[in-house]
PDB file of C-alpha atoms and ligand atoms in Angstrom:
ATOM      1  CA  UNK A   1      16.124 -24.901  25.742  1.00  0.00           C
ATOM      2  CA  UNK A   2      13.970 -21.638  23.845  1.00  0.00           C
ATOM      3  CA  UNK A   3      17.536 -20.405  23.199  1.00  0.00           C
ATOM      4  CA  UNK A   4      18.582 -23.597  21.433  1.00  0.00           C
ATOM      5  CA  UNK A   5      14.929 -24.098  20.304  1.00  0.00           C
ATOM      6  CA  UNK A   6      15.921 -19.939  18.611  1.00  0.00           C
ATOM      7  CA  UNK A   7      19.282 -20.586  17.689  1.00  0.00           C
ATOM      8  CA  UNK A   8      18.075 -23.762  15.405  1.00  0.00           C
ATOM      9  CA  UNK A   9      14.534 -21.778  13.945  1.00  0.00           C
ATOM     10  CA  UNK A  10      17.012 -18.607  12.961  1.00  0.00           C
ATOM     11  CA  UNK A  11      19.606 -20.682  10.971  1.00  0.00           C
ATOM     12  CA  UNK A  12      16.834 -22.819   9.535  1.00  0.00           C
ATOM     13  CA  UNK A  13      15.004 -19.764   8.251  1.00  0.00           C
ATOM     14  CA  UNK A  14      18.422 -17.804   7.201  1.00  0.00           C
ATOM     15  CA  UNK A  15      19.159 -21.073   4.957  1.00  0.00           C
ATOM     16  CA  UNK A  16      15.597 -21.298   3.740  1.00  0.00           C
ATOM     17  CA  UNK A  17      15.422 -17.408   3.041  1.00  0.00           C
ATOM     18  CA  UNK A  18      19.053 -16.702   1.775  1.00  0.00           C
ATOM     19  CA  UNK A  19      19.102 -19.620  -0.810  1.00  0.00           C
ATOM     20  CA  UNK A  20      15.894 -18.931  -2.278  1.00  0.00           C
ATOM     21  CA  UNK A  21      16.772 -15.095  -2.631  1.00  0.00           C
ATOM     22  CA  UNK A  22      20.331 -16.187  -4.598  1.00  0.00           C
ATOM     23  CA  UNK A  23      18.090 -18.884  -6.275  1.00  0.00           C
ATOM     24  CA  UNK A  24      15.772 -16.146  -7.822  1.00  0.00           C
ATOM     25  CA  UNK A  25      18.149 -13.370  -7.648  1.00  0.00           C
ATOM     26  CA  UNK A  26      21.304 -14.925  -8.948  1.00  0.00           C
ATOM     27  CA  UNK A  27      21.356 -18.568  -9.833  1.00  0.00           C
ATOM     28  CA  UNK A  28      18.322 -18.846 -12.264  1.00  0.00           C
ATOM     29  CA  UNK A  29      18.757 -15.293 -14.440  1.00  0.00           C
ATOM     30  CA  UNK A  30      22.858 -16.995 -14.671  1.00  0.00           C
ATOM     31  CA  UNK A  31      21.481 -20.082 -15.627  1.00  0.00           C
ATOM     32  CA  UNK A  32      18.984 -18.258 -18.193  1.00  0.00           C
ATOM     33  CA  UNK A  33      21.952 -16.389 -19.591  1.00  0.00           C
ATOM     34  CA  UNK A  34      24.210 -19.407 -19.882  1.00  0.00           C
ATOM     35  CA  UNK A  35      21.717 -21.272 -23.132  1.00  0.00           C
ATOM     36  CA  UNK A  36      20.626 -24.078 -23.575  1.00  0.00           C
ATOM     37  CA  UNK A  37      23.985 -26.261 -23.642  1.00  0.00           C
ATOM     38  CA  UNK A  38      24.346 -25.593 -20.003  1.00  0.00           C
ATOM     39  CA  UNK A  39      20.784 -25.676 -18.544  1.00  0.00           C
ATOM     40  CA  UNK A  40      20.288 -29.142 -20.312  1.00  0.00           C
ATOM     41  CA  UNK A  41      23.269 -30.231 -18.069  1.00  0.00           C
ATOM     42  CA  UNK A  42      22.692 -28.762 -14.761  1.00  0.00           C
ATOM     43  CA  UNK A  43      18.747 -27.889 -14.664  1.00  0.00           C
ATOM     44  CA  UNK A  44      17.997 -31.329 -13.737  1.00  0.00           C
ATOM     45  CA  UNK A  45      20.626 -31.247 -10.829  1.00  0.00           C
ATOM     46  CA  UNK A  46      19.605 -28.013  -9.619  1.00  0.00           C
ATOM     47  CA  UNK A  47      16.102 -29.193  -9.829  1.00  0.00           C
ATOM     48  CA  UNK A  48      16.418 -32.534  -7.665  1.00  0.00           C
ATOM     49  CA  UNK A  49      18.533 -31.109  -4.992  1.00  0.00           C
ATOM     50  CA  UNK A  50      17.417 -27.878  -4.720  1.00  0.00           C
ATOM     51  CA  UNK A  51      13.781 -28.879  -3.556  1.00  0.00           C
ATOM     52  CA  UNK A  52      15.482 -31.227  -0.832  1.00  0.00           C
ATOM     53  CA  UNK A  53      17.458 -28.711   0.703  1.00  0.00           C
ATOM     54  CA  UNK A  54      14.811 -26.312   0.993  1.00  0.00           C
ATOM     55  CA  UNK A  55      12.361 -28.737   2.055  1.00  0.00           C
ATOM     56  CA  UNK A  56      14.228 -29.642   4.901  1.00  0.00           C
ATOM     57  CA  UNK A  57      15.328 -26.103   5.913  1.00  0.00           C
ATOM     58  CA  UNK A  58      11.567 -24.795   5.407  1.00  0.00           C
ATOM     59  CA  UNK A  59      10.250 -28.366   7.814  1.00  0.00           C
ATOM     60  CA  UNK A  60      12.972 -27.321  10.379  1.00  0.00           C
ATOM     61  CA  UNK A  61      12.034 -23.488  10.039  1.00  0.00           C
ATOM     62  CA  UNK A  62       7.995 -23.932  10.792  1.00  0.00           C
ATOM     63  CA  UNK A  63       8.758 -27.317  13.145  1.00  0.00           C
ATOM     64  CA  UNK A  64      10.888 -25.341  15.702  1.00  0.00           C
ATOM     65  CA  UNK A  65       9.145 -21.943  15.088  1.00  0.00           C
ATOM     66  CA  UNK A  66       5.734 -23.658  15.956  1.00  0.00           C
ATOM     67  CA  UNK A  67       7.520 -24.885  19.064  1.00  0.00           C
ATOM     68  CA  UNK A  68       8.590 -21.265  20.125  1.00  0.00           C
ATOM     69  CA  UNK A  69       5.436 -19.828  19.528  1.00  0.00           C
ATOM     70  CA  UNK A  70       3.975 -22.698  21.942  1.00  0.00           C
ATOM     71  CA  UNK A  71       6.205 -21.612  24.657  1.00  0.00           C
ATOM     72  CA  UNK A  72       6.270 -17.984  24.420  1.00  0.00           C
ATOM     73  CA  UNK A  73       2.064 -17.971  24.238  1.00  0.00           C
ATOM     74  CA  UNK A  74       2.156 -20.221  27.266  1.00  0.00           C
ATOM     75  CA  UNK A  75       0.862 -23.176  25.099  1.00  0.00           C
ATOM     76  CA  UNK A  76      -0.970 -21.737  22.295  1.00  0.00           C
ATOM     77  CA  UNK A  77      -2.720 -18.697  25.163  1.00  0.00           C
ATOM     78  CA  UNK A  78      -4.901 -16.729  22.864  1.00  0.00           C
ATOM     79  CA  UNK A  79      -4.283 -13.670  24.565  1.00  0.00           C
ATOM     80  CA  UNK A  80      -0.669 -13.824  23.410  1.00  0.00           C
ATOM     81  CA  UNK A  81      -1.699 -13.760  19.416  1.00  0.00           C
ATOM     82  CA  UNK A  82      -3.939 -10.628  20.862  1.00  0.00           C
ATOM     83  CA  UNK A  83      -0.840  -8.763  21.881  1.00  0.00           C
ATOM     84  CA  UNK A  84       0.732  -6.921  19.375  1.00  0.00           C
ATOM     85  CA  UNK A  85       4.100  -8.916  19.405  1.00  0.00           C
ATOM     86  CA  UNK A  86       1.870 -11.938  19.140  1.00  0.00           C
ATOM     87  CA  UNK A  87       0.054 -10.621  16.657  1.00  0.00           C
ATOM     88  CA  UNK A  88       2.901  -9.741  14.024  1.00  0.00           C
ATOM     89  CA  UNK A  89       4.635 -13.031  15.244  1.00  0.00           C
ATOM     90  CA  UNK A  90       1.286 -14.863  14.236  1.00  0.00           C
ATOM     91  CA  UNK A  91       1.088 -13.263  10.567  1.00  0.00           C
ATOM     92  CA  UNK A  92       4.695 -13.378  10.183  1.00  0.00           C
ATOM     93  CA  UNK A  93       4.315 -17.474  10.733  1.00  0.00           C
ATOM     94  CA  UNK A  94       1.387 -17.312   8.370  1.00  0.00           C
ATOM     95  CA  UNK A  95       3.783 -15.917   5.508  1.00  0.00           C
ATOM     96  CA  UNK A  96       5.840 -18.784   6.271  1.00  0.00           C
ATOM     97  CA  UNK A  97       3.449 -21.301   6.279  1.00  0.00           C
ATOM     98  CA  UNK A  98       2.524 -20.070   2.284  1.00  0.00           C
ATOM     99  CA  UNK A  99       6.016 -20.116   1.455  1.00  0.00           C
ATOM    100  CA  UNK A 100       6.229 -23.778   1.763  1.00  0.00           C
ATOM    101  CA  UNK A 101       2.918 -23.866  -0.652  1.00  0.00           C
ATOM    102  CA  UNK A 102       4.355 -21.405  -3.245  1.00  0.00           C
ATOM    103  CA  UNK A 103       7.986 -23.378  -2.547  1.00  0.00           C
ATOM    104  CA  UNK A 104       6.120 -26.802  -3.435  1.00  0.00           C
ATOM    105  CA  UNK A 105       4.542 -25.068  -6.533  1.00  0.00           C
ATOM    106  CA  UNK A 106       8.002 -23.874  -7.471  1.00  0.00           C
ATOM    107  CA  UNK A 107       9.291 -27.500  -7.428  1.00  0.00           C
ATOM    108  CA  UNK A 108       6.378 -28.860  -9.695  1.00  0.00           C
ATOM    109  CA  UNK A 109       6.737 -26.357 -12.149  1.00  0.00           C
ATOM    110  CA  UNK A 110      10.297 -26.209 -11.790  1.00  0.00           C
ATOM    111  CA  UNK A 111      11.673 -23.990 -14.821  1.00  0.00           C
ATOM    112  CA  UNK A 112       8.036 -22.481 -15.264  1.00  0.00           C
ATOM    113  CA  UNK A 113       7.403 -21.563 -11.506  1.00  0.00           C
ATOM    114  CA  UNK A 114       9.912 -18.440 -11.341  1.00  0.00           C
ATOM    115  CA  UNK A 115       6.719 -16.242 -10.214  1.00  0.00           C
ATOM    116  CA  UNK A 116       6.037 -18.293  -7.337  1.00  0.00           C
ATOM    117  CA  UNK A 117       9.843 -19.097  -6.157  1.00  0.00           C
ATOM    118  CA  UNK A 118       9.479 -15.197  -6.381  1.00  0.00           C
ATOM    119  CA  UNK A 119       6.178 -14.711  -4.024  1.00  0.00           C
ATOM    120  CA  UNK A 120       8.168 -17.489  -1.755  1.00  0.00           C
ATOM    121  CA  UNK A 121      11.411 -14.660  -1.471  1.00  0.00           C
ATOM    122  CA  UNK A 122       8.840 -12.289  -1.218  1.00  0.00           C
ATOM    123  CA  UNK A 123       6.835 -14.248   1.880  1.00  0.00           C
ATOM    124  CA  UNK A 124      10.066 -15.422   3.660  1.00  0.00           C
ATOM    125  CA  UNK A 125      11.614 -11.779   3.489  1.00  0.00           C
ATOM    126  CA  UNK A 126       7.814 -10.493   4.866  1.00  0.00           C
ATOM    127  CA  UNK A 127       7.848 -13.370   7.727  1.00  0.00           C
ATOM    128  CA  UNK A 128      11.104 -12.459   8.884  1.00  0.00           C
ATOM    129  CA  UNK A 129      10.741  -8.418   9.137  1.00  0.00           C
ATOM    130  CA  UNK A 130       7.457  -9.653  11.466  1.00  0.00           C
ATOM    131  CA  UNK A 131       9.315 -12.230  13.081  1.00  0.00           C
ATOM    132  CA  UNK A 132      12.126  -9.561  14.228  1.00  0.00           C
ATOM    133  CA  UNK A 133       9.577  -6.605  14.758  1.00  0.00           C
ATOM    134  CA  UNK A 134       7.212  -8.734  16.672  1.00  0.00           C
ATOM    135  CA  UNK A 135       9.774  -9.896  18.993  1.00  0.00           C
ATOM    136  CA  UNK A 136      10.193  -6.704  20.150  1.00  0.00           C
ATOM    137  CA  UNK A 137       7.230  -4.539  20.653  1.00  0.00           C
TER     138      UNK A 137
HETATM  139  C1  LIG B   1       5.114 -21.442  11.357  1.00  0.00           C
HETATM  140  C2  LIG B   1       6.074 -20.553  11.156  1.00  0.00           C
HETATM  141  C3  LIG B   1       6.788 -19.787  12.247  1.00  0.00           C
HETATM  142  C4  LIG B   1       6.483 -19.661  13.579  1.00  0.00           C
HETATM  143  C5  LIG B   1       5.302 -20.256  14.353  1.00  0.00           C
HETATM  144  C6  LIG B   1       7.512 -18.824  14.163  1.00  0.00           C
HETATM  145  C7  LIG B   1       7.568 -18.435  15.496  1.00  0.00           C
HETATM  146  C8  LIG B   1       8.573 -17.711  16.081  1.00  0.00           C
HETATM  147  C9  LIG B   1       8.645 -17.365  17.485  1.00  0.00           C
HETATM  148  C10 LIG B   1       7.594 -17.728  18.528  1.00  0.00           C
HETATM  149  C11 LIG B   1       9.796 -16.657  17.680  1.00  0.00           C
HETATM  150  C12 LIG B   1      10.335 -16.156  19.027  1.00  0.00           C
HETATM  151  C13 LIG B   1       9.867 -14.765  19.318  1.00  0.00           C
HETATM  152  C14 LIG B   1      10.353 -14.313  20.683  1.00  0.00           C
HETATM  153  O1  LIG B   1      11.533 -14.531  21.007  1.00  0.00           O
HETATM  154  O2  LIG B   1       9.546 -13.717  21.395  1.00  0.00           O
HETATM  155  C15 LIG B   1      10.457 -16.537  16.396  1.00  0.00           C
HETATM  156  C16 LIG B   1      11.638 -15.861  16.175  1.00  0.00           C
HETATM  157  C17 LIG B   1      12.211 -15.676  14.957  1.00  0.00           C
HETATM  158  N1  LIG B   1      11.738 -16.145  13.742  1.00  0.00           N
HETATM  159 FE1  LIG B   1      10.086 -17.311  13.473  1.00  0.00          FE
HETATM  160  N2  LIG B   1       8.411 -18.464  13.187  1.00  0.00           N
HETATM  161  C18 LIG B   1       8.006 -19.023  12.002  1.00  0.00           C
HETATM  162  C19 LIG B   1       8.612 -18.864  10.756  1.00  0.00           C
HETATM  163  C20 LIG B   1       9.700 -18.051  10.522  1.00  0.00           C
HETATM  164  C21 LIG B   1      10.216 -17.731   9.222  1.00  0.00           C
HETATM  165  C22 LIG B   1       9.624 -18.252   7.905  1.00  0.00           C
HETATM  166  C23 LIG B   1      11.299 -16.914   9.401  1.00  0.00           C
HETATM  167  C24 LIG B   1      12.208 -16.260   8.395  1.00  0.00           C
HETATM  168  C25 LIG B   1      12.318 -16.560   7.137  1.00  0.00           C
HETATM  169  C26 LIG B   1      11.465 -16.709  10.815  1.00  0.00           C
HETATM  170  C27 LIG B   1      12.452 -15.968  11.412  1.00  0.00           C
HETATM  171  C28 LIG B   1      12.604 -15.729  12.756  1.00  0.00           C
HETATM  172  C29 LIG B   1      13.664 -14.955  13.355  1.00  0.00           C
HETATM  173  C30 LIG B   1      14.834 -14.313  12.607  1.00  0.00           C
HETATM  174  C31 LIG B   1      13.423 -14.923  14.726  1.00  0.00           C
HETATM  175  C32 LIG B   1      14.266 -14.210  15.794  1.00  0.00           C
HETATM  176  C33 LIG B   1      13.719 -12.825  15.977  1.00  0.00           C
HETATM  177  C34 LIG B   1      14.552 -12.020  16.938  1.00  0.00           C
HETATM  178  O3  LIG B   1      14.729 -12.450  18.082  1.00  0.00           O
HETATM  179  O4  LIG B   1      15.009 -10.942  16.531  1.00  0.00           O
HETATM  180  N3  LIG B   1      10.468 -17.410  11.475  1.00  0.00           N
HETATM  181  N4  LIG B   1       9.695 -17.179  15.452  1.00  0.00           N
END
């Protein structure tokens, strides 16, 4: 079960955190580059599906990670978020709790929101270098 419960929560959050880094990193400075002509076309695409996908990657990322953190605290034990491991696991889920704000921003503003759909690369790559860390110690 928690290695199904993992397996799910890691691909979720490798989706959620490898398409927003080739959203900011590559996709939108191409699109920039391409003019006008081009963005008129696909911008509204990228826009509607985009948020969709991400949505439903980000729901399945902090649905099943809330679930592992309920079972390895021994149902929500606060002496497990006073560990260490528990500790940078808790702040690590806190990063990815404000990437789905600053994802949902991102969406609204859509062209205009490149700052935040870079603090939500920023939070995801923060939440999993906890996640990974805390896991461990
Ligand atoms: C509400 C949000 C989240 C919660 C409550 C949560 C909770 C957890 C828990 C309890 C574990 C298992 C730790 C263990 O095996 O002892 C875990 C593992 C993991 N989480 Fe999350 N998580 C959340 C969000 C995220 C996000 C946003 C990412 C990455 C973008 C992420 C990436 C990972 C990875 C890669 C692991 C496996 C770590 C390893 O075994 O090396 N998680 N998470």
């Amino acid at each position: 079960m928690m290695i199904a419960l993992l397996a799910i929560h890691v691909l979720a959050a490798a989706f959620w955190l490898g398409s927003t880094l080739l959203l900011v990193g590559v996709v939108t400075p191409a699109l920039a580059a391409a003019g006008p002509d081009v963005a008129q076309h696909f911008a509204p695409q990228l826009f509607q599906r985009v948020p969709r996908a991400l949505g439903v990657a980000g729901a399945t990322t902090i649905l099943s990670g809330l679930w592992l953190y309920w079972i390895v605290s021994g149902g929500f034990n606060s002496g497990f978020a006073r560990s260490t491991g528990g500790g940078l696991i808790g702040i690590g889920a806190l990063c990815g709790i404000a990437a789905v704000f600053t994802g949902i921003i991102t969406g609204r503003l859509q062209e205009r929101g490149r700052a935040f759909a870079v603090a939500s690369a920023a939070l995801l790559v923060c939440a999993l270098t906890l996640m990974i860390v805390g896991s461990r110690v």
